[in-house]
Coordinates of C-alpha atoms in Angstrom, one line a residue:
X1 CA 69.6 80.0 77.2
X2 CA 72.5 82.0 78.8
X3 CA 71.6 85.3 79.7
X4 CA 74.5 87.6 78.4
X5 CA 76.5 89.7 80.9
X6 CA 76.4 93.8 79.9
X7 CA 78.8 95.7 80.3
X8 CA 76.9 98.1 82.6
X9 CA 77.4 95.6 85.3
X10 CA 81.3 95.8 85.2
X11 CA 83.6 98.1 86.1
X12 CA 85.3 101.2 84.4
X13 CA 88.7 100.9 82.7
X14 CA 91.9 101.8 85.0
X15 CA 92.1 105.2 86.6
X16 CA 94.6 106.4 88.5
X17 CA 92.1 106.9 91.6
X18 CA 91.5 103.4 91.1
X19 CA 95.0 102.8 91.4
X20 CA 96.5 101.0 95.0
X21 CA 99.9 102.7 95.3
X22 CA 101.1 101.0 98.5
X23 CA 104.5 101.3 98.7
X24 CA 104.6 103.1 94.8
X25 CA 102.9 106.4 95.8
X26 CA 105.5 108.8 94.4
X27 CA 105.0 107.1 91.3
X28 CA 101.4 107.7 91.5
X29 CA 101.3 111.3 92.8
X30 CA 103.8 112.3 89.7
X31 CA 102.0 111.0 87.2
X32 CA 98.8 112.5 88.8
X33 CA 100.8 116.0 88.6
X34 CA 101.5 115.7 85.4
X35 CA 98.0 114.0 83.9
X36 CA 96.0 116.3 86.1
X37 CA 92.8 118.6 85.0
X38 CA 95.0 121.6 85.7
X39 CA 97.7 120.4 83.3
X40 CA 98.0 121.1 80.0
X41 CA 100.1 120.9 76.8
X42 CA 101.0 124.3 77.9
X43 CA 101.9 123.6 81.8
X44 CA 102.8 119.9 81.6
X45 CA 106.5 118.9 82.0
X46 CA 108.2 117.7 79.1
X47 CA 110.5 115.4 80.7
X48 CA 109.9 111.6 80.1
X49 CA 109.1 109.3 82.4
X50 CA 109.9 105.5 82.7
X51 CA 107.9 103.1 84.7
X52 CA 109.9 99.7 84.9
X53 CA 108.4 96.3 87.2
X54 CA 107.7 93.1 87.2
X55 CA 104.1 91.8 85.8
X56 CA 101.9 93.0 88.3
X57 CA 103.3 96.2 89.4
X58 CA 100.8 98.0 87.9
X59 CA 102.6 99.6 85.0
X60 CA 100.1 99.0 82.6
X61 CA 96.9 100.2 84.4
X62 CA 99.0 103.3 84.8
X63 CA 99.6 104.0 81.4
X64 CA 96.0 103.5 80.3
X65 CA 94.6 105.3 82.9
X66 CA 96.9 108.7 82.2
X67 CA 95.8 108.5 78.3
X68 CA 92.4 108.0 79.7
X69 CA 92.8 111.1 81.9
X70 CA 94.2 113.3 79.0
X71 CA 91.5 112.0 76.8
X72 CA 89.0 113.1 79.2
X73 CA 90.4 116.5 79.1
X74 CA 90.0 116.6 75.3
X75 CA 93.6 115.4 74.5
X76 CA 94.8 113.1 71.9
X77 CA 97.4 110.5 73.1
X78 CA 99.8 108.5 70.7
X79 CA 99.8 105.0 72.0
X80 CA 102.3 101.9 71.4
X81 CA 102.8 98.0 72.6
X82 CA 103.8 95.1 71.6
X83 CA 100.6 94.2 69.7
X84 CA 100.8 97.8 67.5
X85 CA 102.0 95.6 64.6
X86 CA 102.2 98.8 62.0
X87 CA 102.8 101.9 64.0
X88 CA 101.6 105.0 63.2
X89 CA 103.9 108.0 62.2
X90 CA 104.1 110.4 64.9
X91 CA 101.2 112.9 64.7
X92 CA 101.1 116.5 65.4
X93 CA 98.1 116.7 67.1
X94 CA 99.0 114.4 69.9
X95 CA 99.8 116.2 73.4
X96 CA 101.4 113.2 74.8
X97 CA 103.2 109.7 73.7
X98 CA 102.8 106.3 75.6
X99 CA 104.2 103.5 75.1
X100 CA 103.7 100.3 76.9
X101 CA 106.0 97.3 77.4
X102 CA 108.9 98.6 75.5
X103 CA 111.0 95.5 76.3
X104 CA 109.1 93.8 73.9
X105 CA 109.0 95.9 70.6
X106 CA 110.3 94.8 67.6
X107 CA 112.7 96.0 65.7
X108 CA 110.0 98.0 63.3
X109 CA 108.7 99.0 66.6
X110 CA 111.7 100.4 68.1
X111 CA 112.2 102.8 65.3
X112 CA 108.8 104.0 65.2
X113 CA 109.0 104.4 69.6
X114 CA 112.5 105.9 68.6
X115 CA 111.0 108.3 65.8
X116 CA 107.8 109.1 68.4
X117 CA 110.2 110.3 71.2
X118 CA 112.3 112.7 69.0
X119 CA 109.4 114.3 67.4
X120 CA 107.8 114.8 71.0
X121 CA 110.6 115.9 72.4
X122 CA 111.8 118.1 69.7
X123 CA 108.4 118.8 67.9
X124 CA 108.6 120.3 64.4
X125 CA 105.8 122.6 65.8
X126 CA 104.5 123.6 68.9
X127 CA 105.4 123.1 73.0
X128 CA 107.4 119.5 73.7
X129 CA 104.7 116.7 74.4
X130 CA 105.3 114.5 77.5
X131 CA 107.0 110.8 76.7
X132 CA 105.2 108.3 79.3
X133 CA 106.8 104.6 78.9
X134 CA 107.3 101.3 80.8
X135 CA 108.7 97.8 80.5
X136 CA 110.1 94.9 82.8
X137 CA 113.4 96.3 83.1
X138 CA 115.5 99.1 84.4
X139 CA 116.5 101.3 81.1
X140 CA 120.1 100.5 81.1
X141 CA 119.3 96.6 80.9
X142 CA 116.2 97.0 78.2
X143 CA 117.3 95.0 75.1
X144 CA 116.8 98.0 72.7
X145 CA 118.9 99.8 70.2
X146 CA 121.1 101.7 72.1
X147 CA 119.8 105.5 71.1
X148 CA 116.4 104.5 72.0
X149 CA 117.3 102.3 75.1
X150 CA 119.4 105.9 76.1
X151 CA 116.3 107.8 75.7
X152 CA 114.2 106.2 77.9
X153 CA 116.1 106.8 81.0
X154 CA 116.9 110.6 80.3
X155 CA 114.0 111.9 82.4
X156 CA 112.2 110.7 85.7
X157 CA 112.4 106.6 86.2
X158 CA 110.5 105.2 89.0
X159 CA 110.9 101.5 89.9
X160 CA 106.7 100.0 90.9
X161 CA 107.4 97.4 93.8
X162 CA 104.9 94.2 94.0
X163 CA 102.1 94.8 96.4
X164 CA 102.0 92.7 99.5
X165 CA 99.6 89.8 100.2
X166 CA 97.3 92.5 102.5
X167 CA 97.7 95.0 99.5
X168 CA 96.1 92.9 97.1
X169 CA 93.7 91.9 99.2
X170 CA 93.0 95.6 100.0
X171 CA 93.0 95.4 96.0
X172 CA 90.2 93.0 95.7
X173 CA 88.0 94.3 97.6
X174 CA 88.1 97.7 96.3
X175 CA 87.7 96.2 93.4
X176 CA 84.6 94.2 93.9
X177 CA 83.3 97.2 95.7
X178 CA 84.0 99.1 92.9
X179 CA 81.8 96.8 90.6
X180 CA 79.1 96.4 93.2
X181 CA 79.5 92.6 94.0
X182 CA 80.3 91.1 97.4
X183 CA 83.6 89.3 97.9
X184 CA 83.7 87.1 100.6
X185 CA 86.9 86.2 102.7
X186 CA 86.5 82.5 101.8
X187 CA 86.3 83.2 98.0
X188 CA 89.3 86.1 98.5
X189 CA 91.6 83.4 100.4
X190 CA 90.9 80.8 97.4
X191 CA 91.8 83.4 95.2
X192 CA 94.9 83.9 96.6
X193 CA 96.1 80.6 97.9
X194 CA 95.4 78.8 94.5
X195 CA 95.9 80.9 91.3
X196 CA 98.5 83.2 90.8
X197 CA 99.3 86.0 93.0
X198 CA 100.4 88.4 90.2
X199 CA 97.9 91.2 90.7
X200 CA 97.0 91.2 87.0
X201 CA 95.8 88.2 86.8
X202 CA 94.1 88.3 90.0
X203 CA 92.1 91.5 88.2
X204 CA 91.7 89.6 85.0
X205 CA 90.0 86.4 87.4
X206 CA 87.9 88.7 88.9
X207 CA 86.5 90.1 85.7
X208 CA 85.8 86.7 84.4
X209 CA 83.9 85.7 87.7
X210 CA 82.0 88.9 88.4
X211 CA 81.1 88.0 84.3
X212 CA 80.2 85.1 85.1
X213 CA 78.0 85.5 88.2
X214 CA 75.8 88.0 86.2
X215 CA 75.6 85.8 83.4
X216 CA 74.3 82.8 85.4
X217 CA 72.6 85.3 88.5
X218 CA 74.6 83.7 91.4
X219 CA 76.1 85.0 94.1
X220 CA 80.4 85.0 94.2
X221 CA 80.6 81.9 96.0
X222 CA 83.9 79.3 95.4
X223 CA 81.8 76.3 94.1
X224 CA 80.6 79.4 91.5
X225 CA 84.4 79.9 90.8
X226 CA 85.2 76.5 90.3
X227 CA 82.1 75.9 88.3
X228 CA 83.3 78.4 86.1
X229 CA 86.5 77.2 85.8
X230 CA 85.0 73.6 84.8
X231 CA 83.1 75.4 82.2
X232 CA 86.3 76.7 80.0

């Protein structure tokens, strides 16, 4: 019988301490400015922000750890992505609007982004709520209708760079620390070296694998990765 893996041996969800800026710190420290515990609907600037990258910049565990921070303060966050099929109509109560992989919305979810950012920039009550977005491309080059594509490069754009190969190691590691495991070099340079060096799914392969190693109580080891992989 397999033993089942709880969640209480995994990590947390993305935070922005958790979050290895290397050379993408001024993205970082804005968006800690403006998520921070002394911010508030009140205080926070109402300038948009764009994140744009390629897939594994980090752009994602950004976004979800800023709504996670402004949850954590008691906020409520209005959040889009591609797989939002029916979007909600912007609501009142949110303090802030993110929106994740906007170079892949459809066309219903273009007007709903489009109807979100008008409404938080130009609320029908209360302050202006803070617009937080990424996607894969700068915001001229996104292939959105043009008043929405426009809109997402009216505030502060910041460009996440790809970490190096001693980055996402330094990456790993935090990681595994983070969850308590032990990561050796051996397993970390057969990480690297055979699957993809796209830092997501170097993440998402460690969550399966520290899963895994609870599940059947063994020690990270690379015959334990590739028995895993044998077992899909």
């Amino acid at each position: 019988m397999k033993q089942l893996a709880l969640d209480i041996g995994l990590a947390t969800g993305p935070t922005l301490a958790r979050f290895f800026a290397g050379p993408n710190e001024a993205a970082l420290q804005h968006l800690r400015l403006a998520a921070g515990a002394g911010s508030s609907e009140a205080t926070r600037s109402p300038v948009p922000t764009y994140l744009w990258g390629e897939p594994g910049s980090g752009k994602t565990h950004l976004l979800r750890a800023v709504r996670q921070a402004l949850r954590d303060q008691g906020s409520s966050v209005g959040w889009l992505d591609p797989s939002v099929a029916e979007p909600a109509d912007f609501d009142e109560r949110w303090t802030a609007v993110v929106m994740d992989d906007v170079h892949l919305y459809s066309t219903a979810q273009q007007a709903a982004a489009f109807n979100w950012f008008v409404n938080a920039v130009s609320p029908a009550s209360g302050s202006q709520r803070w617009v937080l977005a990424a996607g894969n491309l700068p915001p001229a080059d996104l292939p959105l209708r043009d008043d929405l594509r426009s809109r997402l490069g009216w505030g502060h754009v910041f460009q996440l760079q790809l970490l190096g190969e001693a980055e996402r190691r330094s990456v790993l590691r935090q990681e595994a620390d983070a969850r308590g495991v032990f990561l050796g070099d051996e397993v970390m340079d057969y990480m690297l070296n055979r699957f993809s060096r796209d830092l997501g799914s170097l993440m998402q392969l460690l969550d399966q694998l520290d899963a895994f190693a609870l599940r059947t109580q063994r020690a990270i080891t690379i015959p334990l990765l590739k028995t895993m992989l044998e077992s899909e």
